[in-house]
Amino acid sequence: MTTVLDRPTTAAQPPARETTPRETRRQLTGVRVSDLLELCGSAVAALAMTAFVSTQLAPITSPLAFVAIALGAFLALYALLVWMTSPGVAVRDRLVTVVVHGLAFTVLAALVFVVTFTFARGAKALPHLNFFTQDMSLAGPLDPLSTGGIAHAIVGTLVQITIALAITVPLGLLTAVFLTEMPGRFARLVRTVVEAMTALPSIVAGLFVYATLILALGIPKSGVAAATAISIMMLPIMVRSSDVVLRLVPSTLKEASYALGAGQLRTVWQVVLPTTRSGLTTAVILATARGIGETSPVLLTSGFTASMNTNPTNGPMVSLPLAIFQFVKSPEPTMVARGFGTAAVLMLLVLALFVTARVVGGRTPLKVDARRRAKAARRAARDEARLERTSRHRPRGRRPLSRLDELIDDEPVHPKTPTPDQEQP
Amino acid sequence: MSILEIDAPAPPPPTAGTGDADVPRRIGTRRSASDRAFRAVLLAAGGAVLATMGFVGCFLLLRAWDALSRAGWSFLTTQAWEPDSGNFGIAAILVGTVLIATVAVTVAVPLATGTALYISEYAPTRVRQTLVSIVDLMAAIPSVVFGLWGFFFLQGHITGLARWLSTTFGWFPPFQVPGADPHDPLATATVYTSSTFIAGLVVAMMITPVVASIMREVFSQAPVGEREGALALGSTRWGMVRRVVLPYGKGGMIGGTMLGLGRALGETIAVYMIISPVFAIQWHVLANGGSSVSSLIALRYGESTPFGMSALMAAGLALFLMTLVINFAASSVVARSRSGASS
């Protein structure tokens, strides 16, 4: 902010010319009619031009080539139209706006199309209830959709992802806490190696487990082997995304906890983890979503079966992605429909995971809901009652009186924290 | 973070009133038993992860050593995969992998940049959060779903574009399709199917949301003050994006692209479903046939002799090393950029 002061010594100002009319307020927002007309006009012109070219001049049969030419013509015509009324800077701005909108809508439309395509092709299989309750052991490739289902694959996926989560979540979380709480040369090494392992292709993880557990140790192809391979894929993702979240915890929060005399375990348990709960949930969900969709490790380490197998330690156990892969290998339309139906179920599962993550992890620690507030109030009342009780019949000697007194007496005081005594002159 | 314990203060000096008798207190660290146990557990977890991850790398090298020592340098130059007769190498499949990833990144990066810019700069504020969720959700769609789409939809509908590209841009060597005669109206479209191009497109669909998600994150962190400064100086929206948002997000754009490239190199099932494997260098991306390391492993792992397994391990190791280099390059670029390593 600078203010320009009038100089009192300036010569007499030239008389203000009244040539310009009164200023009108310029419109800064909103869409002008001419903008819309330019867009529509060039679109219509481009379509007409391409139609003429493709029917009269050049034999263009592919609809994609038609679209490509139409897009090029549209951009050129639009640039020309804008250029007739606006300077070059505005032309570039408008062109980029159109291109960015086009790219974004292409991507979103394509993604939505992939999803709808899967659901549409799977729609024949999904309404049958047996699709969710039976396995494929009694259904041959020629059987109609009213027999057979993917219950075995759903169970297999759930079992495998549960085992993988039971390995990944504690180990990954502890490692991430290790990286932030005990920084040093060793932590740097671990971080580097974990970062390197995010690059591990899933098929190589599967190959590793196949060569170690199955070929070298003689463990049969089983759900546990698949879960191990999935864990190897999930672990780096889990560690890395939790590490990023944990590093964002404000150091003032941790220091406040230490200043109150809490130890490291208590600080991590009561300050760091609750603060980052939402981010950690996201990390778990990201890792789960990655693990649940992996096909190739399961293909290598577990193998395909058409029947239900609830024992993860023995025998092949199929997962949803692997079932999709096997279904669509068959040329039979019913099998392909089953494959698409399975894909739809898999996507619904991923969607459910994301919604769960939103619901569970979306609450920030600062927003305290009624239940937690009531709980905290009860705890405070209990503490108060206890303090009152202990202060009434105070035992002799230097025995700690309550947890609070214990903290005050025995736990150390941060030397840098200014105490009221030091502050007084 | 260390816990500091202060020794009991020195006995008060006999003559009160002077402050210079203060002796510095000794400060040491003594952790409680629970803290020591906690730190031991943390260390053990870190060590376990390091051991596991290190073991994967070492084991790959160990198992691959057999094949690597037999093949020597010809492993890098041979275009065949017959491990049991000793004639094998990754020249063809590595080139195939890189070509698929190149096609994927070439298609995905402009699309992802456009999507990220649209969400962070152009989209109405009301729908922005929804779009962010959609893109994040799309990034989690299993790759086999994209494989299905590529196999059952794209394969049949893309041949027209492939034919048009090869006839129009046939002067560009990778776009040539040997054996195709564009002037023959009865020619089958099979020369254009199962190609590197189609596999690359499917992988592009798969990595676009991932790349877009990272780019959007970085773009949205561009400082508001600089954006408003640019706009106040009279810049258009594109001028602001070009001079403020893109330079700020350059690190994230490169990092996101590299991450997408790493995913594209390692993609197995989608590529396996599309491509028909050939073990010769296939430069013609539009023509039938191609190969990638991961689809080779998925194809051959079951029928391999121990030596063949070792050869597959060597191929997997080569793929892993390639993705590793790309990953490290990406993280160093991102860490040096202004937007920082937090993404």
Coordinates of N, CA and C in Angstrom, one line a residue, chain A residues 13-130:
Chain A
Q13 N -2.2 22.5 -13.4 CA -2.5 21.3 -14.1 C -3.3 21.6 -15.4
P14 N -3.0 20.8 -16.4 CA -3.8 21.1 -17.6 C -5.3 20.8 -17.4
P15 N -6.1 21.5 -18.0 CA -7.5 21.3 -17.7 C -8.0 19.9 -18.2
A16 N -8.7 19.3 -17.3 CA -9.2 18.0 -17.7 C -10.1 18.0 -18.9
R17 N -9.7 17.1 -19.8 CA -10.5 17.1 -21.1 C -11.7 16.3 -20.9
E18 N -12.8 16.8 -21.4 CA -14.1 16.1 -21.2 C -14.4 15.3 -22.4
T19 N -13.3 14.7 -23.1 CA -13.6 14.0 -24.3 C -14.2 12.7 -24.1
T20 N -13.7 12.0 -23.0 CA -14.3 10.6 -22.8 C -15.6 10.7 -22.1
P21 N -16.5 9.8 -22.5 CA -17.8 9.8 -21.9 C -17.7 9.3 -20.5
R22 N -18.8 9.3 -19.8 CA -18.7 8.8 -18.4 C -18.4 7.3 -18.4
E23 N -17.6 6.9 -17.4 CA -17.2 5.5 -17.3 C -18.4 4.7 -16.9
T24 N -18.5 3.5 -17.6 CA -19.5 2.6 -17.2 C -18.9 1.4 -16.5
R25 N -19.6 0.9 -15.6 CA -19.0 -0.2 -14.8 C -18.8 -1.5 -15.7
R26 N -17.6 -2.0 -15.7 CA -17.4 -3.1 -16.5 C -17.9 -4.4 -15.9
Q27 N -18.3 -5.3 -16.7 CA -18.8 -6.6 -16.2 C -17.6 -7.5 -16.0
L28 N -17.4 -8.0 -14.8 CA -16.2 -8.8 -14.5 C -16.5 -10.3 -14.6
T29 N -17.7 -10.6 -14.2 CA -18.0 -12.1 -14.1 C -19.1 -12.4 -15.1
G30 N -19.5 -13.6 -15.1 CA -20.6 -14.0 -16.0 C -20.2 -14.3 -17.4
V31 N -21.1 -14.8 -18.1 CA -20.8 -15.2 -19.5 C -21.5 -14.2 -20.4
R32 N -20.8 -13.7 -21.4 CA -21.4 -12.8 -22.4 C -22.1 -13.7 -23.4
V33 N -23.1 -13.1 -24.0 CA -23.8 -13.8 -25.1 C -22.9 -14.1 -26.3
S34 N -22.0 -13.1 -26.5 CA -21.1 -13.3 -27.7 C -20.2 -14.5 -27.5
D35 N -19.8 -14.7 -26.2 CA -18.9 -15.9 -26.0 C -19.6 -17.2 -26.4
L36 N -20.9 -17.3 -25.9 CA -21.6 -18.5 -26.2 C -21.8 -18.6 -27.7
L37 N -22.1 -17.5 -28.3 CA -22.4 -17.6 -29.8 C -21.1 -18.0 -30.5
E38 N -20.0 -17.5 -30.1 CA -18.7 -17.9 -30.8 C -18.5 -19.4 -30.6
L39 N -18.7 -19.9 -29.4 CA -18.5 -21.3 -29.2 C -19.5 -22.1 -30.0
C40 N -20.8 -21.8 -30.0 CA -21.7 -22.6 -30.7 C -21.5 -22.5 -32.2
G41 N -21.2 -21.3 -32.7 CA -21.0 -21.0 -34.1 C -19.8 -21.8 -34.6
S42 N -18.7 -21.8 -33.9 CA -17.6 -22.5 -34.4 C -17.8 -24.0 -34.3
A43 N -18.5 -24.5 -33.3 CA -18.8 -25.9 -33.2 C -19.7 -26.4 -34.4
V44 N -20.7 -25.6 -34.7 CA -21.6 -25.9 -35.9 C -20.8 -25.9 -37.2
A45 N -20.0 -24.8 -37.3 CA -19.2 -24.7 -38.6 C -18.2 -25.8 -38.7
A46 N -17.6 -26.2 -37.6 CA -16.6 -27.3 -37.7 C -17.3 -28.6 -38.0
L47 N -18.4 -28.9 -37.4 CA -19.1 -30.1 -37.8 C -19.5 -30.1 -39.3
A48 N -20.0 -29.0 -39.7 CA -20.5 -29.0 -41.1 C -19.3 -29.2 -42.0
M49 N -18.2 -28.5 -41.7 CA -17.0 -28.6 -42.5 C -16.5 -30.0 -42.6
T50 N -16.4 -30.7 -41.4 CA -15.9 -32.0 -41.4 C -16.9 -33.0 -42.1
A51 N -18.2 -32.8 -42.0 CA -19.1 -33.6 -42.7 C -18.9 -33.5 -44.2
F52 N -18.7 -32.2 -44.6 CA -18.5 -32.0 -46.0 C -17.2 -32.7 -46.5
V53 N -16.2 -32.5 -45.8 CA -14.9 -33.1 -46.1 C -15.0 -34.6 -46.2
S54 N -15.6 -35.2 -45.2 CA -15.6 -36.7 -45.1 C -16.6 -37.3 -46.1
T55 N -17.6 -36.6 -46.5 CA -18.5 -37.2 -47.5 C -18.1 -36.9 -48.9
Q56 N -17.6 -35.7 -49.1 CA -17.4 -35.3 -50.5 C -16.0 -35.4 -51.0
L57 N -15.0 -35.1 -50.1 CA -13.6 -35.0 -50.5 C -12.8 -36.2 -50.2
A58 N -12.8 -36.6 -48.9 CA -11.9 -37.7 -48.5 C -12.7 -38.8 -47.9
P59 N -12.3 -40.0 -48.2 CA -13.1 -41.2 -47.6 C -12.7 -41.4 -46.1
I60 N -13.4 -40.8 -45.2 CA -13.1 -41.0 -43.8 C -14.2 -41.8 -43.2
T61 N -13.8 -43.0 -42.8 CA -14.8 -44.0 -42.3 C -14.8 -44.1 -40.8
S62 N -13.6 -43.9 -40.2 CA -13.5 -44.1 -38.8 C -14.2 -42.9 -38.0
P63 N -15.1 -43.2 -37.1 CA -15.7 -42.1 -36.3 C -14.6 -41.3 -35.5
L64 N -13.6 -42.1 -35.1 CA -12.5 -41.4 -34.3 C -11.8 -40.4 -35.1
A65 N -11.5 -40.7 -36.4 CA -10.8 -39.8 -37.3 C -11.7 -38.6 -37.5
F66 N -13.0 -38.9 -37.7 CA -14.0 -37.8 -37.9 C -13.9 -36.8 -36.7
V67 N -13.9 -37.4 -35.5 CA -13.9 -36.5 -34.3 C -12.6 -35.7 -34.3
A68 N -11.5 -36.4 -34.6 CA -10.2 -35.7 -34.6 C -10.2 -34.5 -35.5
I69 N -10.7 -34.7 -36.7 CA -10.7 -33.6 -37.7 C -11.6 -32.5 -37.2
A70 N -12.8 -32.9 -36.7 CA -13.8 -31.9 -36.3 C -13.2 -31.1 -35.1
L71 N -12.5 -31.7 -34.2 CA -11.9 -31.0 -33.1 C -10.8 -29.9 -33.6
G72 N -10.0 -30.4 -34.6 CA -9.0 -29.5 -35.1 C -9.7 -28.3 -35.8
A73 N -10.7 -28.6 -36.6 CA -11.4 -27.5 -37.3 C -12.1 -26.6 -36.3
F74 N -12.6 -27.2 -35.2 CA -13.3 -26.3 -34.2 C -12.4 -25.4 -33.6
L75 N -11.2 -25.9 -33.2 CA -10.2 -25.0 -32.5 C -9.8 -23.9 -33.4
A76 N -9.5 -24.2 -34.7 CA -9.0 -23.2 -35.6 C -10.1 -22.1 -35.8
L77 N -11.4 -22.6 -36.0 CA -12.5 -21.6 -36.3 C -12.7 -20.8 -35.1
Y78 N -12.6 -21.4 -33.9 CA -12.9 -20.6 -32.7 C -11.8 -19.6 -32.5
A79 N -10.5 -20.0 -32.7 CA -9.5 -19.0 -32.6 C -9.7 -17.8 -33.6
L80 N -10.1 -18.2 -34.8 CA -10.4 -17.1 -35.8 C -11.5 -16.2 -35.3
L81 N -12.5 -16.7 -34.8 CA -13.7 -15.9 -34.4 C -13.3 -15.0 -33.2
V82 N -12.6 -15.5 -32.2 CA -12.2 -14.7 -31.1 C -11.2 -13.6 -31.5
W83 N -10.3 -14.0 -32.5 CA -9.3 -13.1 -32.9 C -9.9 -11.9 -33.6
M84 N -11.1 -12.1 -34.2 CA -11.7 -11.0 -34.9 C -12.2 -9.9 -33.9
T85 N -12.4 -10.2 -32.7 CA -12.9 -9.2 -31.8 C -11.9 -8.9 -30.6
S86 N -11.0 -9.8 -30.4 CA -10.1 -9.6 -29.2 C -8.7 -9.7 -29.5
P87 N -7.8 -9.2 -28.7 CA -6.4 -9.2 -28.9 C -5.8 -10.6 -28.7
G88 N -4.6 -10.8 -29.1 CA -4.0 -12.2 -29.1 C -3.9 -12.8 -27.8
V89 N -3.7 -12.0 -26.7 CA -3.6 -12.6 -25.4 C -5.0 -13.3 -25.0
A90 N -6.0 -12.6 -25.4 CA -7.4 -13.1 -25.1 C -7.6 -14.4 -25.9
V91 N -7.1 -14.4 -27.2 CA -7.3 -15.6 -28.0 C -6.7 -16.8 -27.4
R92 N -5.4 -16.6 -26.9 CA -4.7 -17.7 -26.3 C -5.5 -18.2 -25.0
D93 N -5.9 -17.2 -24.2 CA -6.6 -17.6 -23.0 C -7.9 -18.4 -23.3
R94 N -8.6 -17.9 -24.3 CA -9.9 -18.6 -24.6 C -9.6 -20.0 -25.2
L95 N -8.6 -20.1 -26.0 CA -8.2 -21.4 -26.6 C -7.9 -22.4 -25.5
V96 N -7.0 -21.9 -24.6 CA -6.6 -22.8 -23.5 C -7.7 -23.3 -22.7
T97 N -8.7 -22.3 -22.4 CA -9.8 -22.7 -21.6 C -10.6 -23.8 -22.3
V98 N -10.8 -23.6 -23.6 CA -11.6 -24.7 -24.3 C -10.8 -26.0 -24.3
V99 N -9.5 -25.9 -24.5 CA -8.7 -27.2 -24.5 C -8.7 -27.9 -23.2
V100 N -8.5 -27.1 -22.1 CA -8.5 -27.7 -20.8 C -9.9 -28.3 -20.4
H101 N -11.0 -27.6 -20.8 CA -12.3 -28.2 -20.5 C -12.4 -29.5 -21.3
G102 N -12.0 -29.4 -22.6 CA -12.1 -30.6 -23.4 C -11.3 -31.8 -22.9
L103 N -10.1 -31.6 -22.4 CA -9.3 -32.7 -21.9 C -9.9 -33.2 -20.6
A104 N -10.4 -32.3 -19.8 CA -10.9 -32.8 -18.5 C -12.2 -33.6 -18.8
F105 N -13.0 -33.1 -19.7 CA -14.3 -33.9 -19.9 C -14.0 -35.2 -20.7
T106 N -12.9 -35.2 -21.5 CA -12.6 -36.5 -22.1 C -12.2 -37.5 -21.1
V107 N -11.4 -37.1 -20.1 CA -10.9 -38.0 -19.1 C -12.1 -38.5 -18.2
L108 N -12.9 -37.5 -17.8 CA -14.0 -37.9 -16.9 C -15.0 -38.8 -17.6
A109 N -15.3 -38.4 -18.9 CA -16.2 -39.2 -19.7 C -15.7 -40.6 -19.9
A110 N -14.4 -40.7 -20.2 CA -13.8 -42.0 -20.4 C -13.8 -42.9 -19.2
L111 N -13.5 -42.3 -18.0 CA -13.5 -43.0 -16.8 C -14.9 -43.5 -16.4
V112 N -15.9 -42.5 -16.6 CA -17.3 -42.9 -16.3 C -17.7 -44.0 -17.3
F113 N -17.2 -43.9 -18.5 CA -17.6 -44.9 -19.5 C -17.1 -46.3 -19.1
V114 N -15.8 -46.3 -18.7 CA -15.3 -47.6 -18.3 C -16.1 -48.2 -17.2
V115 N -16.5 -47.4 -16.2 CA -17.3 -47.9 -15.1 C -18.7 -48.4 -15.6
T116 N -19.3 -47.5 -16.4 CA -20.7 -47.9 -16.9 C -20.6 -49.1 -17.8
F117 N -19.6 -49.2 -18.6 CA -19.4 -50.3 -19.5 C -19.4 -51.6 -18.7
T118 N -18.6 -51.6 -17.6 CA -18.4 -52.8 -16.8 C -19.8 -53.2 -16.2
F119 N -20.5 -52.2 -15.6 CA -21.8 -52.5 -15.0 C -22.8 -52.9 -16.1
A120 N -22.7 -52.3 -17.2 CA -23.7 -52.7 -18.3 C -23.5 -54.1 -18.7
R121 N -22.2 -54.5 -18.9 CA -21.9 -55.9 -19.4 C -22.2 -56.9 -18.3
G122 N -22.0 -56.4 -17.0 CA -22.2 -57.3 -15.9 C -23.7 -57.4 -15.4
A123 N -24.5 -56.5 -16.0 CA -25.9 -56.4 -15.5 C -26.7 -57.7 -15.7
K124 N -26.2 -58.6 -16.6 CA -26.9 -59.8 -16.8 C -26.7 -60.8 -15.6
A125 N -25.5 -60.7 -15.1 CA -25.1 -61.6 -14.0 C -25.5 -61.1 -12.6
L126 N -25.6 -59.8 -12.5 CA -25.8 -59.3 -11.1 C -27.1 -59.5 -10.5
P127 N -28.2 -59.6 -11.3 CA -29.5 -59.7 -10.6 C -29.7 -61.1 -10.0
H128 N -29.0 -62.1 -10.5 CA -29.1 -63.5 -9.9 C -28.6 -63.5 -8.5
L129 N -29.4 -64.0 -7.6 CA -28.9 -64.0 -6.2 C -27.9 -65.1 -6.0
N130 N -28.0 -66.2 -6.8 CA -27.0 -67.2 -6.7 C -25.6 -66.8 -7.0

